[in-house]
Coordinates of C-alpha atoms and ligand atoms in Angstrom, one line a residue:
Chain W
X1 CA -3.7 -17.1 -29.8
X2 CA -2.1 -14.5 -27.7
X3 CA 1.6 -13.7 -28.0
X4 CA 2.9 -12.5 -24.7
X5 CA 6.4 -11.2 -24.3
X6 CA 7.9 -11.0 -20.8
X7 CA 11.0 -8.9 -20.4
X8 CA 13.4 -10.0 -17.6
X9 CA 16.7 -8.6 -16.5
X10 CA 19.5 -10.7 -15.1
X11 CA 21.0 -8.7 -12.2
X12 CA 23.5 -8.9 -9.4
X13 CA 21.6 -10.0 -6.2
X14 CA 21.9 -6.9 -4.0
X15 CA 22.1 -9.1 -0.9
X16 CA 25.7 -9.7 -1.9
X17 CA 26.7 -6.1 -2.3
X18 CA 29.3 -5.5 0.4
X19 CA 31.2 -2.4 1.3
X20 CA 34.9 -2.8 0.4
X21 CA 37.6 -0.3 1.3
X22 CA 36.3 3.2 1.6
X23 CA 33.3 3.7 -0.5
X24 CA 34.1 1.0 -2.9
X25 CA 31.8 -2.0 -3.5
X26 CA 33.3 -5.4 -3.2
X27 CA 31.8 -7.3 -6.1
X28 CA 34.0 -10.3 -5.5
X29 CA 31.4 -12.7 -4.2
X30 CA 28.2 -11.6 -5.9
X31 CA 25.6 -13.9 -7.2
X32 CA 23.0 -13.2 -9.9
X33 CA 19.3 -13.5 -10.1
X34 CA 16.2 -12.6 -12.2
X35 CA 15.3 -9.1 -11.1
X36 CA 12.6 -9.5 -8.4
X37 CA 9.7 -7.7 -10.0
X38 CA 10.5 -9.2 -13.4
X39 CA 9.8 -12.7 -11.9
X40 CA 6.3 -11.5 -11.3
X41 CA 6.1 -10.1 -14.9
X42 CA 7.0 -13.5 -16.3
X43 CA 4.6 -15.3 -13.9
X44 CA 1.7 -13.1 -15.0
X45 CA 2.5 -13.7 -18.6
X46 CA 2.5 -17.4 -18.1
X47 CA -0.7 -17.4 -16.0
X48 CA -2.5 -15.4 -18.8
X49 CA -1.3 -17.9 -21.4
X50 CA -2.5 -20.8 -19.2
X51 CA -6.0 -19.4 -18.9
X52 CA -6.5 -17.9 -22.4
X53 CA -4.1 -19.9 -24.6
X54 CA -1.1 -18.6 -26.6
X55 CA 2.6 -18.4 -26.3
X56 CA 5.0 -16.7 -23.9
X57 CA 8.4 -15.4 -25.1
X58 CA 10.8 -14.4 -22.4
X59 CA 13.3 -11.7 -23.5
X60 CA 16.5 -10.6 -21.9
X61 CA 19.2 -8.1 -22.8
X62 CA 22.6 -8.6 -21.1
X63 CA 26.2 -9.7 -21.2
X64 CA 27.7 -13.2 -21.5
X65 CA 26.3 -14.5 -18.2
X66 CA 22.7 -13.7 -19.3
X67 CA 22.9 -17.2 -20.9
X68 CA 22.5 -18.6 -17.4
X69 CA 19.7 -16.1 -16.8
X70 CA 17.8 -17.2 -19.9
X71 CA 17.9 -20.8 -18.6
X72 CA 16.4 -19.8 -15.3
X73 CA 13.7 -17.7 -17.1
X74 CA 12.8 -20.6 -19.4
X75 CA 12.3 -22.8 -16.4
X76 CA 9.5 -20.6 -15.2
X77 CA 6.9 -21.4 -17.7
X78 CA 7.9 -19.5 -20.8
X79 CA 7.7 -21.3 -24.2
X80 CA 10.5 -19.6 -26.0
X81 CA 13.3 -17.3 -25.4
X82 CA 14.9 -14.3 -27.0
X83 CA 18.4 -13.8 -25.7
X84 CA 20.0 -10.5 -26.7
X85 CA 23.6 -10.8 -25.6
X86 CA 26.8 -8.8 -26.1
X87 CA 29.7 -7.8 -24.0
X88 CA 28.9 -4.2 -24.6
X89 CA 25.4 -4.8 -23.1
X90 CA 26.7 -5.2 -19.6
X91 CA 25.8 -1.8 -18.2
X92 CA 23.4 -0.2 -20.5
X93 CA 21.6 3.0 -19.9
X94 CA 17.8 2.3 -19.7
X95 CA 17.2 4.4 -22.8
X96 CA 19.4 2.1 -24.9
X97 CA 18.0 -1.1 -23.3
X98 CA 14.6 0.2 -24.4
X99 CA 15.7 0.9 -27.9
X100 CA 17.2 -2.6 -28.2
X101 CA 14.0 -4.3 -26.9
X102 CA 11.7 -2.2 -29.1
X103 CA 13.8 -3.0 -32.1
X104 CA 13.9 -6.8 -31.3
X105 CA 10.1 -6.8 -30.7
X106 CA 9.4 -5.0 -33.9
X107 CA 11.7 -6.9 -36.2
X108 CA 11.7 -10.4 -34.7
X109 CA 8.8 -11.0 -32.2
X110 CA 5.8 -9.4 -33.9
X111 CA 3.0 -9.8 -33.9
X112 CA 2.5 -9.6 -30.2
X113 CA -0.4 -8.7 -27.8
X114 CA 1.1 -8.0 -24.5
X115 CA 4.6 -7.0 -23.2
X116 CA 5.2 -7.4 -19.5
X117 CA 7.9 -5.8 -17.5
X118 CA 8.7 -5.5 -13.8
X119 CA 7.8 -2.0 -12.5
X120 CA 11.5 -1.4 -11.7
X121 CA 14.6 -3.4 -11.7
X122 CA 16.3 -4.7 -8.5
X123 CA 19.6 -3.1 -9.5
X124 CA 18.9 0.3 -11.1
X125 CA 15.2 0.8 -10.3
X126 CA 15.1 3.4 -13.0
X127 CA 11.5 2.5 -14.0
X128 CA 12.2 3.7 -17.6
X129 CA 12.4 0.6 -19.8
X130 CA 8.7 -0.3 -19.9
X131 CA 7.3 3.1 -20.7
X132 CA 10.1 3.9 -23.1
X133 CA 9.6 0.6 -25.0
X134 CA 5.9 1.4 -25.3
X135 CA 6.7 4.9 -26.6
X136 CA 9.1 3.4 -29.2
X137 CA 6.5 0.9 -30.3
X138 CA 3.7 3.5 -30.3
X139 CA 1.6 1.4 -27.9
X140 CA 0.0 2.3 -24.6
X141 CA 1.7 1.6 -21.3
X142 CA 0.1 0.7 -18.0
X143 CA 2.5 1.1 -15.1
X144 CA 2.2 0.2 -11.5
X145 CA -0.2 -2.6 -12.2
X146 CA -1.3 -5.0 -9.4
X147 CA -4.2 -6.8 -11.0
X148 CA -5.3 -7.7 -14.6
X149 CA -8.4 -9.1 -16.2
X150 CA -9.6 -9.5 -19.8
X151 CA -12.9 -8.2 -21.0
X152 CA -14.2 -8.1 -24.6
X153 CA -10.7 -7.9 -26.1
X154 CA -9.6 -5.2 -23.7
X155 CA -7.3 -5.4 -20.8
X156 CA -8.6 -4.1 -17.5
X157 CA -6.0 -3.2 -15.0
X158 CA -5.7 -1.9 -11.5
X159 CA -2.9 0.6 -11.2
X160 CA -1.6 1.5 -7.8
X161 CA -0.8 5.2 -7.7
X162 CA 0.5 7.2 -4.7
X163 CA -3.0 8.1 -3.3
X164 CA -5.4 6.3 -5.5
X165 CA -6.2 3.0 -7.2
X166 CA -6.9 3.7 -10.9
X167 CA -8.9 1.1 -12.9
X168 CA -8.2 1.5 -16.5
X169 CA -9.1 -0.3 -19.8
X170 CA -6.7 -0.5 -22.7
X171 CA -6.8 -2.1 -26.2
X172 CA -4.2 -4.7 -27.3
X173 CA -1.3 -4.5 -27.9
X174 CA -0.2 -2.9 -24.6
X175 CA 2.8 -2.8 -22.4
X176 CA 2.3 -3.5 -18.7
X177 CA 4.7 -3.0 -15.8
X178 CA 3.8 -5.0 -12.7
X179 CA 4.1 -4.7 -9.0
X180 CA 5.1 -7.8 -6.9
X181 CA 1.7 -8.0 -5.2
X182 CA 0.1 -9.1 -8.6
X183 CA 1.0 -12.8 -8.0
X184 CA 3.3 -15.2 -6.3
X185 CA 5.9 -16.5 -8.8
X186 CA 6.3 -20.3 -9.1
X187 CA 9.5 -22.0 -8.0
X188 CA 10.7 -24.2 -10.8
X189 CA 11.2 -27.9 -10.1
X190 CA 13.9 -30.2 -11.4
X191 CA 11.7 -31.2 -14.4
X192 CA 11.2 -27.5 -15.3
X193 CA 14.9 -26.9 -15.3
X194 CA 15.5 -30.0 -17.5
X195 CA 12.8 -28.9 -19.9
X196 CA 14.1 -25.4 -20.1
X197 CA 17.3 -26.4 -21.9
X198 CA 15.1 -27.9 -24.7
X199 CA 13.1 -24.7 -25.4
X200 CA 13.9 -22.7 -28.6
X201 CA 15.9 -19.6 -28.1
X202 CA 16.4 -16.8 -30.6
X203 CA 19.9 -15.5 -30.1
X204 CA 20.7 -11.9 -31.1
X205 CA 23.8 -9.8 -30.6
X206 CA 24.9 -6.2 -31.2
X207 CA 25.3 -6.8 -35.0
X208 CA 21.5 -7.4 -35.2
X209 CA 20.9 -3.8 -34.0
X210 CA 21.6 -0.3 -35.3
X211 CA 24.2 1.7 -33.6
X212 CA 22.5 3.5 -30.8
X213 CA 23.8 6.9 -30.0
X214 CA 26.0 6.9 -26.9
X215 CA 23.8 7.8 -24.0
X216 CA 24.3 11.3 -22.7
X217 CA 23.9 10.0 -19.2
X218 CA 27.2 8.6 -17.9
X219 CA 27.9 6.8 -14.6
X220 CA 30.8 8.5 -13.0
X221 CA 30.9 6.7 -9.7
X222 CA 29.2 3.9 -7.7
X223 CA 29.6 4.2 -4.0
X224 CA 28.6 1.7 -1.3
X225 CA 26.4 3.2 1.3
X226 CA 27.5 3.1 4.9
X227 CA 24.9 1.6 7.1
X228 CA 26.7 0.0 10.0
X229 CA 26.0 1.7 13.3
X230 CA 27.8 -0.8 15.5
X231 CA 24.8 -2.5 17.1
X232 CA 24.9 -2.9 20.9
X233 CA 22.8 -5.9 22.0
X234 CA 20.6 -6.3 25.1
X235 CA 18.9 -9.4 26.5
X236 CA 15.2 -9.9 25.8
X237 CA 14.3 -9.9 29.5
X238 CA 13.3 -7.3 32.1
X239 CA 17.0 -6.5 32.9
X240 CA 18.1 -6.2 29.3
X241 CA 15.2 -4.1 28.3
X242 CA 15.6 -1.7 31.3
X243 CA 19.2 -1.2 30.2
X244 CA 17.9 -0.4 26.7
X245 CA 15.6 2.2 28.2
X246 CA 18.5 3.7 30.1
X247 CA 20.5 4.0 26.8
X248 CA 17.5 5.7 25.1
X249 CA 17.4 8.1 28.0
X250 CA 21.1 8.9 27.5
X251 CA 20.4 9.6 23.9
X252 CA 17.7 12.1 25.0
X253 CA 14.9 10.1 23.4
X254 CA 13.2 9.2 26.6
X255 CA 13.3 11.1 29.8
Chain Q
X16 CA 17.0 27.1 -25.1
X17 CA 15.9 28.4 -21.8
X18 CA 13.8 27.8 -18.7
X19 CA 13.8 25.2 -16.0
X20 CA 10.3 23.7 -15.9
X21 CA 8.9 22.1 -12.8
X22 CA 5.7 20.0 -12.7
X23 CA 4.8 21.2 -9.2
X24 CA 6.2 23.0 -6.1
X25 CA 7.3 19.7 -4.6
X26 CA 10.4 19.9 -6.8
X27 CA 10.9 23.7 -6.7
X28 CA 14.1 23.5 -4.6
X29 CA 16.2 21.6 -7.2
X30 CA 14.5 23.6 -10.0
X31 CA 15.6 26.9 -8.4
X32 CA 19.2 25.7 -7.9
X33 CA 19.5 24.7 -11.5
X34 CA 17.9 27.9 -12.7
X35 CA 20.2 30.0 -10.6
X36 CA 23.3 28.1 -11.8
X37 CA 22.3 28.5 -15.5
X38 CA 20.9 32.0 -15.1
X39 CA 17.6 30.9 -16.4
X40 CA 14.1 31.4 -15.1
X41 CA 11.9 28.9 -13.3
X42 CA 8.6 27.9 -15.0
X43 CA 5.8 26.0 -13.3
X44 CA 3.5 23.7 -15.2
X45 CA -0.2 23.8 -14.4
X46 CA -2.2 20.7 -15.3
X47 CA -5.6 21.7 -16.7
X48 CA -8.7 19.7 -17.7
X49 CA -10.5 16.8 -16.2
X50 CA -8.3 14.1 -14.8
X51 CA -7.8 11.5 -17.6
X52 CA -5.2 8.7 -17.8
X53 CA -1.8 10.4 -17.6
X54 CA -1.1 9.6 -21.3
X55 CA -3.7 12.3 -22.2
X56 CA -1.2 15.0 -21.2
X57 CA 1.8 13.7 -23.2
X58 CA 1.0 15.1 -26.6
X59 CA 0.5 18.7 -25.5
X60 CA 3.5 18.5 -23.2
X61 CA 5.7 17.3 -26.0
X62 CA 4.4 20.1 -28.3
X63 CA 5.0 22.7 -25.7
X64 CA 8.6 21.5 -24.9
X65 CA 9.5 21.2 -28.6
X66 CA 8.2 24.8 -29.2
X67 CA 9.7 26.5 -26.1
X68 CA 12.8 24.4 -25.6
X69 CA 13.3 24.4 -21.8
X70 CA 16.7 23.2 -20.5
X71 CA 15.2 20.9 -18.0
X72 CA 11.8 19.4 -17.1
X73 CA 11.6 18.2 -13.5
X74 CA 8.9 16.0 -11.9
X75 CA 8.5 14.4 -8.5
X76 CA 9.1 10.6 -8.6
X77 CA 5.5 9.4 -8.8
X78 CA 4.0 6.7 -10.8
X79 CA 2.1 8.8 -13.3
X80 CA 4.7 11.5 -13.6
X81 CA 7.4 9.0 -14.2
X82 CA 5.4 7.7 -17.2
X83 CA 5.1 11.3 -18.5
X84 CA 8.9 11.9 -17.9
X85 CA 9.8 8.7 -19.8
X86 CA 7.4 9.5 -22.6
X87 CA 8.7 13.0 -22.9
X88 CA 12.4 11.9 -22.9
X89 CA 11.7 9.2 -25.4
X90 CA 10.0 11.7 -27.8
X91 CA 12.8 14.3 -27.4
X92 CA 15.5 11.6 -27.4
X93 CA 17.1 13.3 -24.5
X94 CA 18.6 12.1 -21.2
X95 CA 16.2 11.2 -18.4
X96 CA 17.6 10.6 -14.9
X97 CA 14.9 9.0 -12.7
X98 CA 14.7 8.7 -9.0
X99 CA 17.3 11.4 -8.2
X100 CA 18.1 11.9 -4.5
X101 CA 20.4 14.8 -5.2
X102 CA 21.1 17.0 -8.2
X103 CA 23.7 19.7 -8.7
X104 CA 24.2 21.7 -11.9
X105 CA 27.6 23.1 -12.9
X106 CA 29.1 24.9 -15.9
X107 CA 28.7 22.1 -18.4
X108 CA 25.9 20.0 -17.2
X109 CA 24.6 18.3 -14.1
X110 CA 25.5 15.6 -11.7
X111 CA 22.8 13.5 -10.0
X112 CA 22.8 10.8 -7.4
X113 CA 20.4 7.9 -7.2
X114 CA 20.0 4.7 -5.2
X115 CA 20.9 1.4 -6.9
X116 CA 21.0 -2.2 -5.7
X117 CA 18.0 -1.6 -3.6
X118 CA 19.8 1.2 -1.7
X119 CA 23.0 -0.6 -1.0
X120 CA 24.9 1.8 -3.2
X121 CA 24.6 5.3 -4.7
X122 CA 25.1 5.8 -8.4
X123 CA 26.5 9.2 -9.4
X124 CA 25.6 10.1 -13.0
X125 CA 26.5 13.0 -15.2
X126 CA 24.6 14.5 -18.1
X127 CA 26.3 17.1 -20.2
X128 CA 23.5 17.6 -22.7
X129 CA 20.4 19.8 -22.5
X130 CA 17.5 19.4 -22.3
X131 CA 17.3 16.9 -19.6
X132 CA 14.4 15.3 -17.8
X133 CA 14.6 14.5 -14.1
X134 CA 12.4 12.8 -11.5
X135 CA 13.2 13.5 -7.9
X136 CA 12.6 11.4 -4.8
X137 CA 11.7 13.5 -1.8
X138 CA 12.3 16.9 -3.5
X139 CA 12.2 20.0 -1.5
X140 CA 8.9 21.9 -1.6
X141 CA 9.1 25.6 -2.0
X142 CA 6.0 27.9 -2.2
X143 CA 6.4 30.0 -5.3
X144 CA 5.1 33.5 -6.0
X145 CA 5.0 35.3 -9.2
X146 CA 6.6 32.5 -11.1
X147 CA 5.8 32.1 -14.8
X148 CA 3.2 29.5 -15.5
X149 CA 2.6 27.2 -18.5
X150 CA -0.7 25.4 -18.9
X151 CA -0.8 21.8 -20.1
X152 CA -4.1 20.5 -21.4
X153 CA -5.1 16.8 -21.9
X154 CA -6.2 15.5 -25.3
X155 CA -9.8 14.3 -25.3
X156 CA -9.1 10.9 -26.9
X157 CA -6.7 8.4 -25.4
X158 CA -6.4 4.6 -26.0
X159 CA -6.4 4.1 -22.3
X160 CA -9.7 4.8 -20.5
X161 CA -10.1 5.4 -16.8
X162 CA -13.0 3.3 -15.6
X163 CA -12.8 4.2 -11.9
X164 CA -10.7 5.9 -9.2
X165 CA -10.7 4.9 -5.6
X166 CA -8.9 6.9 -2.9
X167 CA -6.4 4.7 -1.0
X168 CA -6.7 4.4 2.7
X169 CA -3.9 6.6 4.2
X170 CA -2.6 7.4 7.7
X171 CA -4.1 10.3 9.4
X172 CA -0.8 11.9 10.2
X173 CA 2.1 11.9 7.8
X174 CA 4.7 9.4 9.1
X175 CA 7.5 11.5 7.6
X176 CA 7.1 14.1 10.3
X177 CA 6.9 11.7 13.3
X178 CA 9.5 11.9 16.0
X179 CA 9.0 8.2 16.9
X180 CA 8.2 5.5 14.4
X181 CA 7.4 2.0 15.5
X182 CA 7.6 -0.2 12.4
X183 CA 6.3 -3.7 11.9
X184 CA 7.3 -6.5 9.6
X185 CA 6.3 -10.0 8.8
X186 CA 7.5 -11.1 12.2
X187 CA 3.9 -10.3 13.2
X188 CA 1.7 -13.3 12.9
X189 CA -1.8 -11.9 12.9
X190 CA -3.4 -8.7 11.9
X191 CA -5.0 -8.4 15.3
X192 CA -1.6 -8.2 16.9
X193 CA -1.2 -4.6 15.6
X194 CA -3.2 -3.6 18.7
X195 CA 0.0 -4.3 20.7
X196 CA 1.9 -1.8 18.6
X197 CA -0.9 0.7 19.0
X198 CA -0.4 0.7 22.7
X199 CA 3.3 1.2 22.3
X200 CA 2.8 4.0 19.8
X201 CA 0.4 5.8 22.1
X202 CA 2.8 5.4 25.0
X203 CA 5.7 6.9 22.9
X204 CA 3.5 9.4 21.0
X205 CA 4.8 7.8 17.9
X206 CA 3.4 6.7 14.5
X207 CA 3.2 3.1 13.1
X208 CA 5.1 2.3 9.9
X209 CA 5.7 -1.0 8.2
X210 CA 7.5 -3.0 5.5
X211 CA 6.2 -3.5 2.0
X212 CA 4.7 -7.0 2.5
X213 CA 2.6 -5.7 5.5
X214 CA 1.1 -2.9 3.4
X215 CA 1.0 -4.2 -0.2
X216 CA 0.6 -7.9 0.2
X217 CA -1.2 -8.3 3.5
X218 CA -3.0 -5.0 3.4
X219 CA -2.7 -4.7 7.2
X220 CA -1.6 -1.1 7.1
X221 CA -2.1 1.7 4.4
X222 CA 0.7 2.0 1.8
X223 CA 1.2 5.5 2.9
X224 CA 3.2 4.2 5.9
X225 CA 5.3 1.7 3.9
X226 CA 8.9 2.7 4.5
X227 CA 11.7 2.2 2.0
X228 CA 12.8 2.4 -1.6
X229 CA 9.3 2.1 -3.0
X230 CA 7.7 3.8 0.0
X231 CA 8.5 6.8 2.1
X232 CA 11.8 7.8 3.8
X233 CA 11.6 8.7 7.4
X234 CA 14.0 10.4 9.8
X235 CA 12.6 10.1 13.3
X236 CA 14.6 10.4 16.6
X237 CA 13.7 6.8 17.3
X238 CA 13.0 4.0 14.9
X239 CA 11.8 0.8 16.5
X240 CA 11.9 -2.1 14.0
X241 CA 9.8 -5.1 15.2
X242 CA 10.0 -8.4 13.3
X243 CA 11.7 -6.7 10.3
X244 CA 14.5 -8.6 8.5
X245 CA 16.1 -5.4 7.3
X246 CA 16.5 -6.0 3.6
X247 CA 18.3 -3.1 2.0
X248 CA 15.1 -1.9 0.2
X249 CA 13.6 -1.2 3.6
X250 CA 16.5 0.2 5.5
X251 CA 17.3 2.7 2.7
X252 CA 14.2 4.5 4.0
X253 CA 15.4 4.8 7.6
X254 CA 18.9 6.0 7.1
X255 CA 18.1 9.4 8.4
X256 CA 16.8 8.0 11.8
X257 CA 18.8 9.2 14.8
X258 CA 18.5 6.0 16.8
X259 CA 17.5 2.6 15.4
X260 CA 16.4 -0.2 17.7
X261 CA 15.7 -3.6 16.2
X262 CA 14.0 -6.6 17.7
X263 CA 14.3 -9.9 15.7
X264 CA 14.5 -13.5 16.8
X265 CA 17.1 -14.3 14.1
X266 CA 20.5 -13.1 15.3
X267 CA 21.7 -13.1 11.7
X268 CA 18.9 -10.8 10.5
X269 CA 20.5 -7.9 8.5
X270 CA 18.5 -5.3 10.5
X271 CA 21.1 -5.6 13.3
X272 CA 23.8 -4.5 10.8
X273 CA 22.1 -1.1 10.6
X274 CA 20.8 -0.7 14.1
X275 CA 22.2 1.1 17.1
X276 CA 20.6 -1.2 19.6
X277 CA 19.4 -4.7 19.1
X278 CA 17.4 -7.4 20.9
X279 CA 17.6 -10.9 19.6
X280 CA 14.3 -12.4 20.7
X281 CA 10.6 -12.8 20.2
X282 CA 8.8 -9.5 19.6
X283 CA 5.8 -10.9 21.5
X284 CA 7.9 -11.1 24.6
X285 CA 9.6 -7.8 24.0
X286 CA 6.5 -5.6 23.7
X287 CA 5.0 -6.2 27.2
X288 CA 8.5 -6.0 28.8
X289 CA 9.3 -2.8 27.0
X290 CA 5.9 -1.2 28.0
X291 CA 6.6 -2.2 31.5
X292 CA 10.1 -0.7 31.4
X293 CA 8.7 2.6 30.0
X294 CA 6.5 3.1 33.1
X295 CA 9.2 5.0 34.8
X296 CA 9.7 7.4 31.9
X297 CA 8.1 10.3 30.3
Ligands
FAD2 C1 12.6 -3.1 -6.2 C2 12.2 -3.5 -4.8 C3 11.7 -2.5 -3.9 C4 11.3 -2.7 -2.6 N1 10.9 -1.7 -1.8 C5 10.6 -1.9 -0.5 C6 10.2 -0.9 0.4 O1 10.1 0.3 -0.1 N2 10.0 -1.2 1.7 C7 10.1 -2.4 2.1 O2 9.9 -2.6 3.4 N3 10.5 -3.5 1.4 C8 10.7 -3.3 0.0 N4 11.0 -4.3 -0.8 C9 11.0 -5.7 -0.2 C10 12.2 -6.1 0.6 O3 13.2 -6.6 -0.2 C11 11.8 -7.1 1.7 O4 11.2 -8.2 1.0 C12 10.9 -6.6 2.8 O5 11.3 -5.4 3.3 C13 10.8 -7.7 3.9 O6 9.8 -7.3 4.8 P1 9.8 -7.9 6.3 O7 11.1 -7.6 6.9 O8 8.5 -7.5 6.9 O9 9.7 -9.5 6.0 P2 10.7 -10.7 6.2 O10 11.9 -10.4 5.3 O11 10.0 -11.9 6.0 O12 11.2 -10.6 7.7 C14 10.5 -11.0 8.8 C15 11.5 -11.0 10.0 O13 10.8 -11.2 11.1 C16 11.5 -12.0 12.0 N5 10.6 -12.7 13.0 C17 9.7 -13.6 12.7 N6 9.0 -13.9 13.8 C18 9.4 -13.1 14.8 C19 9.1 -12.9 16.2 N7 8.1 -13.6 16.7 N8 9.9 -12.0 16.9 C20 10.9 -11.3 16.3 N9 11.2 -11.4 15.0 C21 10.5 -12.3 14.3 C22 12.3 -13.0 11.1 O14 13.4 -13.4 11.7 C23 12.5 -12.1 9.9 O15 13.8 -11.5 10.0 C24 11.4 -4.0 -2.1 C25 11.9 -5.1 -3.0 C26 12.3 -4.8 -4.3 C27 12.8 -5.9 -5.1

């Protein structure tokens, strides 16, 4: 019986990030989602459970609205949830998130065999939480994983590095951070959503954790990036495209 | 506490700036031994850092080195700022910038504690001479064993240096259609790039030409985006382009929001017409 933990982050959907006045971000109409790569992490956990047997616990750390996130996560095949929620957990430094997850895993979710993470979150993309949790737990961490198999009690994984594919073998328990090409996540149906609200959830808050030292990394500003170049349009026909070519000549790109 | 340690010359630029600001010397790490899984290097790196107490350890933002950086920061319980696009040291600490929300925003962070661990995206390479060296050796036993290594297919010429980049997205229906782009690339003396799905999911082009947040950043004179929706994670990689031309059949595609010139239409109609229009040009 494998116990597989999938860690998912509930994040602002970056599609809704709009530039307000100056460099400010207009957060007024944002929507939230499960961080993209984390959906693949959860899917992989569920697929392994489906083929080898066991249980999947989906874990999330966040603020009040993570409740909604947990429902969404549970509708994607997890058996149980672990919801670690506190107003002070809204914008955590990855180091603190990792401390919290490691503490929860050690004190509440052990024993476990596998812990899945997305390789980077859709909001911060710091790529720290997976390897830091593994370091805290004293287990191995396989990052950048795009394929997994089980052989003789070991995990065999394909890691995608910059210039190489590295095939590695690791004993359990192990932490794995996945790339999106590992699988195609399911889309939950109405029945899955209904079932999700009946699944058991372990609720934890800041009082279940020791005081973590204030992170030495502080966010001092968040600035929207200016991307708009005032697009000029041309028709997709001979006339339009020759005008485009003229413009490119004016810019000195063609002569 | 002293010394700014860099894991390779790829990050020497920032290393030198911090070293100058703090009046410390630059030290380059040299990785010895047979290549094992990256975790083999962590114990000796931690030992070395605990003994010699550098002020900063800086790595390029790469899969393995990011692991090492995270492991090191975790052991030292020190700040780790990953994926920095800009770093500046001052009297008390340092300020770094990094992309967040897929590249839609920049996060400015400060760290006023030393030591600090950093990974840099697109650091400035500086050839170093006479710089002090520290050797890091792998341990012989690790829980993770490497069974095999395969070299990834990569583009012959680095796309980062191309003057013209023609980039393809999922608007292409068949792998064979890439031939059409090859003609265009040849005509414009350009290189072919792509979005993440084309490289990592469909494997139509090598990952070395995937452009964006998790790929490479390019700054050509001309960037021609064909059948690319223009999600922020992709366009963050083309911000440095001088002129961006987008072709997409969906007038609402976000790529038009970042382009200089746009054509709403089918790329399969566009390519032959464009080739034709280029006939009178050099
Ligand atoms: C953490 C993270 C990191 C990421 N990093 C990267 C990265 O580095 N690089 C990257 O590219 N992506 C990255 N992505 C993925 C990114 O979000 C998008 O999914 C991806 O860029 C979309 O690729 P695409 O434009 O090819 O495909 P799609 O979004 O499917 O767009 C295809 C477009 O083609 C158009 N089209 C279809 N047929 C035609 C036709 N005949 N003629 C003209 N137009 C047509 C459609 O209108 C559509 O706009 C990342 C995602 C995450 C979450």
